[in-house]
Amino acid sequence: MARQLVGLASCTLGEVKNRADLLIYWGANPMESHMRHLSRYSAMSKGMYTPEGRKGRKVVVIDVRPTPTSKNADIFLQVTPGQDFEIATVLRALVNGVALHGLTDNSLIGGVPLAKWQELAELMKQSSYGVVMFGIGLTQSRGKDLNIEQLSTLVSELNKFTRFYGIAMRGHGNVNGSNQVMTWQTGYPLAVNFNRGYPWYNPGEFSVVDMLHRKEVDAALIIATDPGAHLPYDIVRYLQSIPTIAIEPHKNLTTPWANVVIPVAPAGVGAEGTFYRMDNVPLHVKKIIDFPYPSDVEVLRSIKERVSNVKNRQRAGL
Amino acid sequence: MCKQITLILKTEPSLPVEAENITPDNLSSMDATEINNLLLWYGNEQRKLSEFFTVEISEVEEVDEFEEGTPLCHTRIIIKGDLIRFKRLGEGMSSGELLIEGSVGFHTGALMKGGTLIVRGNAGDWLGAQMEGGKIIVQGSAGHFIGSGYRGNPQGMRGGMILINGDAGQMVGSRMRRGVIAINGNCGDAPGYRMLAGTLLIGGVPGIRVGANMKRGTIILLKPGELLLPTFYYNCTYRCPVWGLLYRELKDQGFNLQCSNKDIYFKRYSGDGNEGGKGEILTCHSH
Amino acid sequence: MALQVHKDVVCTFCGCLCDDLEVQVEDNTITKVGHVCTIGRNKLMHAQSDLASLRVNGKEAALEEAIDKAAEILVQAKAPLIYGLSSTTSEAIREAVVLTELVQGTIDNPSSY
Amino acid sequence: MRLNGVEIEDTFAEAFGMRAARLTITGINDNWAYNGAAAVTGFATSVIGCGVEAGIEGYSSNTPDGRPGMNCLFFAPSKDELESNLLKRIGQAVMTCPTTACFDGDLPEFKGNDSALSKVNIGGKLRFFGDGYQASKVIGAKRYWRIPVMEGEFLIQEEFTLAKAVGGGNFLILAENVESALQACEAAVVKMKELKGIILPFPGGVVRSGSKVGSKYKFLTASTNTAYCPTIKGRVEDTMLSENTNCVLEIVIDGLTDELVSKAMGIGIRAAVEVPGVLRITAGNYGGRLGKYHFHLHKILGGN
Amino acid sequence: MLKIVNGQVYDPLNGDRGEVRDVYIEGGKVVDTLSTKIAEVIDATGCVVMPGGVEIHSHIAGAKVNSARSMCPEDHYDHFKKVTAITRSGSGFTIPTTFLTGYLYAQLGYTTAFEAAVPVLEARHAHEELQDTPLLDTGIYTLMGNNYLIMKVLSEKDDSARKNRLRDLVTWLLTSSKGYAVKVVNPGGVESWKWGKGSVDLDTPVPPFGVTPRGILLGLAEAIKDLRLPHGLHLHANHLGEPGNFKTTLETMYALEGYPIHFTHLQFHSYGMTKRWGLSSAASEIAEYLNTRPEFTYDVGQLVFGPATTMTSDSPMQFRLHQMTGNKWISADIEMETGSGIVPLAYKQSNLVNAIQWCIGLELLLLTKNPWQVSLTTDHPNAGPFTAYPHIIRLLMDYDFRNEMLEQLPPKVAQFTNLKDIKREYSLEEITIITRSGPAKDLGLKHKGHLGINADADVAIYRLLEDKEKMFARPAYVLKNGKVVVKDGEITQSLSGKSFLVDPDGSKVLPPDLIEEFAKYYTIALANYAVQDEYIIHPEVIACD
């Protein structure tokens, strides 16, 4: 969403592997959340112009606590929570040579002395291909998309000096794909409302947490996600009070109470199709084994046909 | 003669109602039947206004309080009831008066071009978003993104005035380009975020990141909260000549500022340095 | 059924989509996974256990019945929400968007929070 | 006709269309508002030598910024001349004056007569003094410019309103001696100044060196009003002065409207004739060929 | 079975210049007689009957188009389409959603469109979107101008080995991406950007192999000629948008004489330079030269005043634009292959530079003598949306109208362009050529762009009106594959089109050394690289002959 105001300079993971000489993990802990990220794509990978792998790269971690990822970093900046925006703001100023009012080398920004940030800013400018990978630590701290917006601006501005990019460390397998499909079909990546028969977009108004919190939904169809596990308790309680359908391969925290549970073959195991990697590279996932259930595509198509029949009957006045 | 249309809410609907059709411009030439039959969006259905409201129409004789003797000729809509589930009331209105005797939902007065919108209760998010002119007065508090721009739009409010007697949510006046927003109470984080120009006055205590990434424009803080971002630079403590103008303008509009006009010193900060530093934050130093 | 080894399998469990997995299948059962992280291995090895069962209002039901019921719920709703889509194919997401358009509801995924 | 025994000549004052502007100058207190107003209206007796005619109307009861302020009126023959003179005067006399701000004053005299009004951009031109650090601010529907200065900020409105107005209303007081003439003038000026919308641009509101059109010297377009100069009464063939007239003084009035000028003349003349030693009241004109406005004394005073 | 009667047929390929003749359609093709007498009849009295429009260069599907959509919701809020019983909903003005894109093209009488720039790595995405783009036959151009493997092969010293290997690699890249033609964008320049280096000239060695843009162009042009691909090299030359770039454009043309080359959005490459580094028109220099080189074709990239969304694989150019305008910016380096950038923009009549750009496009169109060398495009959505075609057609056909528009521009444009002096007006036949017959021929689509026997039954029928903008904005009928899909400007049915592919006579597998490089430097497995067949629903392979 942040990119809707400032955009984002980015690259595919192969460019990280082949070219990046400076890697910054910000609020991201791939050692635990994206376990092969470091070896396949980033810090430890060996690429075309990075034959030495980890040795040839500088690795910086910015996080609120030590993590397995930070243990392997050249520089670990342990910051106080909720200060990402301030840090990115100061980095922008340092990178662009904008004076900072009333700060000395020892002044703390996000719990870290300014001198350290000055060092990082220099490191960024002197790198020849820098990449910052940001995770939920950044996107879910105070300020949310403002943090990413400020970081994206910093990344843009660094391109005056060198190549510098940002990559969002997307969690779920194809959450990026759902943004992509919604965008090409509706024009908007998420939070799309069709009440009037055309797409209308407004996160905060039509995003799931907000809508359920305000009880603005009277039925829910949940596909390949477990709100029972991910969403706040009051929202799950409300979901339980309205008709809810779950299309889901496995038992989870939603299936016990959903009004309709339709099991499906899991994508990439029992069903084929397209997934979008965190860097927008699309991949075809295979069907490896047979499941006793249809794919979710088939189930959704059947529901669509039923609904469409009813709607057409309604239109025909029957 | 002034046409006065009173809408009285029957019962609170359980889902949101999108009511951008209720503007003085729209209703001015309608009779009672037409108003009753006006369609509002209720979820994915359109329903008649009469399902939600009873309608009364009357003619009132009135004169302009500022220009004595000049008869007023406009449409006034009065809506009574708790309208929290009603969105987009007065959206795009360009004339007349819309008086809401209760609280309202999202997008109230968004894209407004003229006229006056008064909310006696609280207002939801996106109040006056991308408004171009006119005046919005909220006697209670209002939500996030007041006078802001919708996602992706580089500009928020482009003119007019928003006066909030109570508190405001986050990002009030984000990307505003012109106009005045005044909040008597406290406000959430990042007021004046990416502000392009215009004036934002906050009477109470603001959240953090005041004026972050502002290019130009003025933010006045009568009760400065936490430290400003380090990309704001202190200049001086002085009497700001503009203050008197603004104070008077707000007073003329019936806005009760919790401070006096006289003998106010302001600390003047320039910023955001990352965006060229042409904006200013004035923080009240003494009364 | 004979033992099959699928190479260059795409792991669908996080945004990395590592596509070099080796998955060994015996009698339609995944028995071994290579070139994979612990999360991926766990997920794949357990892909066939703990399957959800088809239910309508808590009772076992046939697929057709469940689909009818789902359609009925969506048609009757005035503000239906279609949500999730973080771990399925774009082909399924395409169908979900059409369905949302058809029932004039709202569609969202977990990246909104 | 006669008023209080003083002869009112059956003649008229000839006046011209001019452009006028009202400025409100505010300051931190009365003193600094006055200092700014006094400086900006200084040396502005006649358009002939000063480019503009100006005067202080008085304290303003309702200034835009709520501070003490004074209203000043400016008159010039054309829009361009008024604009260029305002630019110079505000720049040199208000911007320089500590704590002052400069606003476009209200012109209630022209309510419902918008066609008589026009706008000039003053603040928008003075702003360049700010050397790039100037900033604008829109409040209400008006734009202001804020120019950083050593004391703080100089605030000036961007646009000022110009009105079609009247300049050159006048009357002459012919008296037995200088004491009577002055006393009559002073009485008239005090009364006239109570009226808003007019100024008496000359020193103390009074001019002694009235002029006529033309001169024996080719390079001069105007020269002393020989017909009314007592010291050469004997040498001038067309003298207008009687035997016992030994002093003549003139009061010139610029006003926003002709009604105001005429009202001011009436008030002034009535006050002047109360003073003993005043012999006659007359007015200056050019035969009615040059000016658009003719203020007939008898008509003003309610005679025929 | 269907016949179109009484229409004035414009079919330049078959010599029809408005002659009234009937057109018979059966089985989705134009036929000479119908097998039965029972046929649907379309009365085209007072109408012109033309082949369906063919879009030769447009950005309508794939990763960067979608990134732009996602970055610019403000492009969509005020432009939307409601769902109907026949059509899907959609939104967007300069970057409409896929379904809306199909509808909007069809509603102008266009039935074929090519997506102009797709990296192989992201081709799957483009094909997914094209599946959701109805009413159009489509194809994609595959990006090769900054491809690592291409440059590696080009660095090979041995002449004949190099040629053979390149020929095979081009084949492999085309078939892997299910592409139709070879696209080159700022050859070498994007790779140079990734190295943090400046822009490149024709002979600047590009890291890591020191191959020059000239080398890349000549190598690819030769491979294309050799493989007899239906469409020549589709070239976005170096220095797009820079004042004085016409010199580079001409040098590039000299270098490629004798090869079939399509110069794309040539307007952006026909800039002279004033003494103060400003922009002036060099359209006449370019057009004069083109008039002597029949093997070269181009599309114009005509600028349209109003909002636009610039998007190109030319990432350095987009960064410059971002710096210049301060507008938001998306950039994406694509491993091993290319880059891309997106910046939203608004072209203004009052802006002298934009006004000059506008004139240059029209000058090019008017100074090129042979309309078969020209295709009408706006490089959608870079120079403006394709929905402006009717307006541009009127500018070409109506000298007075053109002058009226010209007079609204800053008077200074007269110093930098010669548009005012060009009196030429396009005829309907010429319009037919630059919007359908020409691009079809340029693309090597023998069954498109005409209404002869066996042509695809894609037909656009327009009511003959004085105002050509109105005329072309709302066709009376549009037929796709023999079926009426638009009537009176409204969609009457939706159907999915074909995808054009090629099957060149080169190796379909990579040689071992390149397999090794692939395994080392790509982040996906070779086995997962090529676009699977299921992404193409209705394939049609165009022969390489």
PDB file of C-alpha atoms in Angstrom, chain A residues 20-91:
ATOM      1  CA  ALA A  20      24.024  -7.473  -3.916  1.00  0.00           C
ATOM      2  CA  ASP A  21      27.064  -6.478  -1.864  1.00  0.00           C
ATOM      3  CA  LEU A  22      25.045  -4.962   0.968  1.00  0.00           C
ATOM      4  CA  LEU A  23      22.075  -6.695   2.520  1.00  0.00           C
ATOM      5  CA  ILE A  24      19.935  -5.161   5.197  1.00  0.00           C
ATOM      6  CA  TYR A  25      17.299  -7.247   6.957  1.00  0.00           C
ATOM      7  CA  TRP A  26      14.939  -4.865   8.658  1.00  0.00           C
ATOM      8  CA  GLY A  27      12.347  -6.308  11.001  1.00  0.00           C
ATOM      9  CA  ALA A  28      12.835  -9.597   9.202  1.00  0.00           C
ATOM     10  CA  ASN A  29      14.178 -12.845  10.523  1.00  0.00           C
ATOM     11  CA  PRO A  30      14.436 -15.157   7.533  1.00  0.00           C
ATOM     12  CA  MET A  31      16.481 -17.714   9.501  1.00  0.00           C
ATOM     13  CA  GLU A  32      13.200 -18.609  11.161  1.00  0.00           C
ATOM     14  CA  SER A  33      10.487 -17.385   8.826  1.00  0.00           C
ATOM     15  CA  HIS A  34      11.989 -17.934   5.362  1.00  0.00           C
ATOM     16  CA  MET A  35      14.534 -20.553   6.219  1.00  0.00           C
ATOM     17  CA  ARG A  36      16.213 -21.017   2.858  1.00  0.00           C
ATOM     18  CA  HIS A  37      16.133 -17.357   1.911  1.00  0.00           C
ATOM     19  CA  LEU A  38      19.685 -16.712   3.054  1.00  0.00           C
ATOM     20  CA  SER A  39      21.242 -19.695   1.364  1.00  0.00           C
ATOM     21  CA  ARG A  40      19.252 -19.671  -1.862  1.00  0.00           C
ATOM     22  CA  TYR A  41      18.780 -15.984  -2.530  1.00  0.00           C
ATOM     23  CA  SER A  42      20.598 -13.678  -0.186  1.00  0.00           C
ATOM     24  CA  ALA A  43      23.333 -13.520   2.437  1.00  0.00           C
ATOM     25  CA  MET A  44      24.916 -16.911   1.955  1.00  0.00           C
ATOM     26  CA  SER A  45      24.194 -17.503  -1.721  1.00  0.00           C
ATOM     27  CA  LYS A  46      26.932 -17.341  -4.322  1.00  0.00           C
ATOM     28  CA  GLY A  47      26.082 -15.546  -7.508  1.00  0.00           C
ATOM     29  CA  MET A  48      27.551 -14.152 -10.675  1.00  0.00           C
ATOM     30  CA  TYR A  49      29.322 -11.122  -9.254  1.00  0.00           C
ATOM     31  CA  THR A  50      29.310 -12.416  -5.711  1.00  0.00           C
ATOM     32  CA  PRO A  51      31.406 -15.563  -6.033  1.00  0.00           C
ATOM     33  CA  GLU A  52      32.582 -15.376  -2.444  1.00  0.00           C
ATOM     34  CA  GLY A  53      29.040 -15.619  -1.156  1.00  0.00           C
ATOM     35  CA  ARG A  54      28.690 -14.462   2.432  1.00  0.00           C
ATOM     36  CA  LYS A  55      32.299 -13.240   2.586  1.00  0.00           C
ATOM     37  CA  GLY A  56      31.812 -10.824  -0.255  1.00  0.00           C
ATOM     38  CA  ARG A  57      28.748  -9.188   1.264  1.00  0.00           C
ATOM     39  CA  LYS A  58      28.070  -6.884   4.154  1.00  0.00           C
ATOM     40  CA  VAL A  59      25.044  -8.005   6.134  1.00  0.00           C
ATOM     41  CA  VAL A  60      23.194  -5.633   8.424  1.00  0.00           C
ATOM     42  CA  VAL A  61      20.258  -6.565  10.634  1.00  0.00           C
ATOM     43  CA  ILE A  62      17.935  -4.019  12.186  1.00  0.00           C
ATOM     44  CA  ASP A  63      15.597  -5.588  14.707  1.00  0.00           C
ATOM     45  CA  VAL A  64      14.163  -5.098  18.156  1.00  0.00           C
ATOM     46  CA  ARG A  65      15.808  -8.214  19.577  1.00  0.00           C
ATOM     47  CA  PRO A  66      18.658 -10.548  18.700  1.00  0.00           C
ATOM     48  CA  THR A  67      17.535 -13.251  16.284  1.00  0.00           C
ATOM     49  CA  PRO A  68      19.269 -16.140  14.562  1.00  0.00           C
ATOM     50  CA  THR A  69      19.530 -13.847  11.558  1.00  0.00           C
ATOM     51  CA  SER A  70      21.157 -11.058  13.554  1.00  0.00           C
ATOM     52  CA  LYS A  71      23.716 -13.472  15.024  1.00  0.00           C
ATOM     53  CA  ASN A  72      25.151 -13.959  11.577  1.00  0.00           C
ATOM     54  CA  ALA A  73      25.184 -10.299  10.662  1.00  0.00           C
ATOM     55  CA  ASP A  74      28.244  -8.085  10.285  1.00  0.00           C
ATOM     56  CA  ILE A  75      26.359  -5.285  11.927  1.00  0.00           C
ATOM     57  CA  PHE A  76      23.404  -5.718  14.225  1.00  0.00           C
ATOM     58  CA  LEU A  77      21.503  -2.629  15.221  1.00  0.00           C
ATOM     59  CA  GLN A  78      19.163  -3.467  18.051  1.00  0.00           C
ATOM     60  CA  VAL A  79      16.505  -0.806  18.045  1.00  0.00           C
ATOM     61  CA  THR A  80      13.714   0.166  20.374  1.00  0.00           C
ATOM     62  CA  PRO A  81      10.315  -0.954  19.119  1.00  0.00           C
ATOM     63  CA  GLY A  82       8.107   1.390  17.124  1.00  0.00           C
ATOM     64  CA  GLN A  83      10.898   3.690  15.954  1.00  0.00           C
ATOM     65  CA  ASP A  84      11.275   2.474  12.382  1.00  0.00           C
ATOM     66  CA  PHE A  85       9.865   5.636  10.889  1.00  0.00           C
ATOM     67  CA  GLU A  86      12.241   7.827  12.880  1.00  0.00           C
ATOM     68  CA  ILE A  87      15.189   5.651  11.872  1.00  0.00           C
ATOM     69  CA  ALA A  88      14.308   5.771   8.188  1.00  0.00           C
ATOM     70  CA  THR A  89      13.800   9.528   8.496  1.00  0.00           C
ATOM     71  CA  VAL A  90      17.240  10.011   9.984  1.00  0.00           C
ATOM     72  CA  LEU A  91      18.806   7.719   7.392  1.00  0.00           C
TER      73      LEU A  91
END
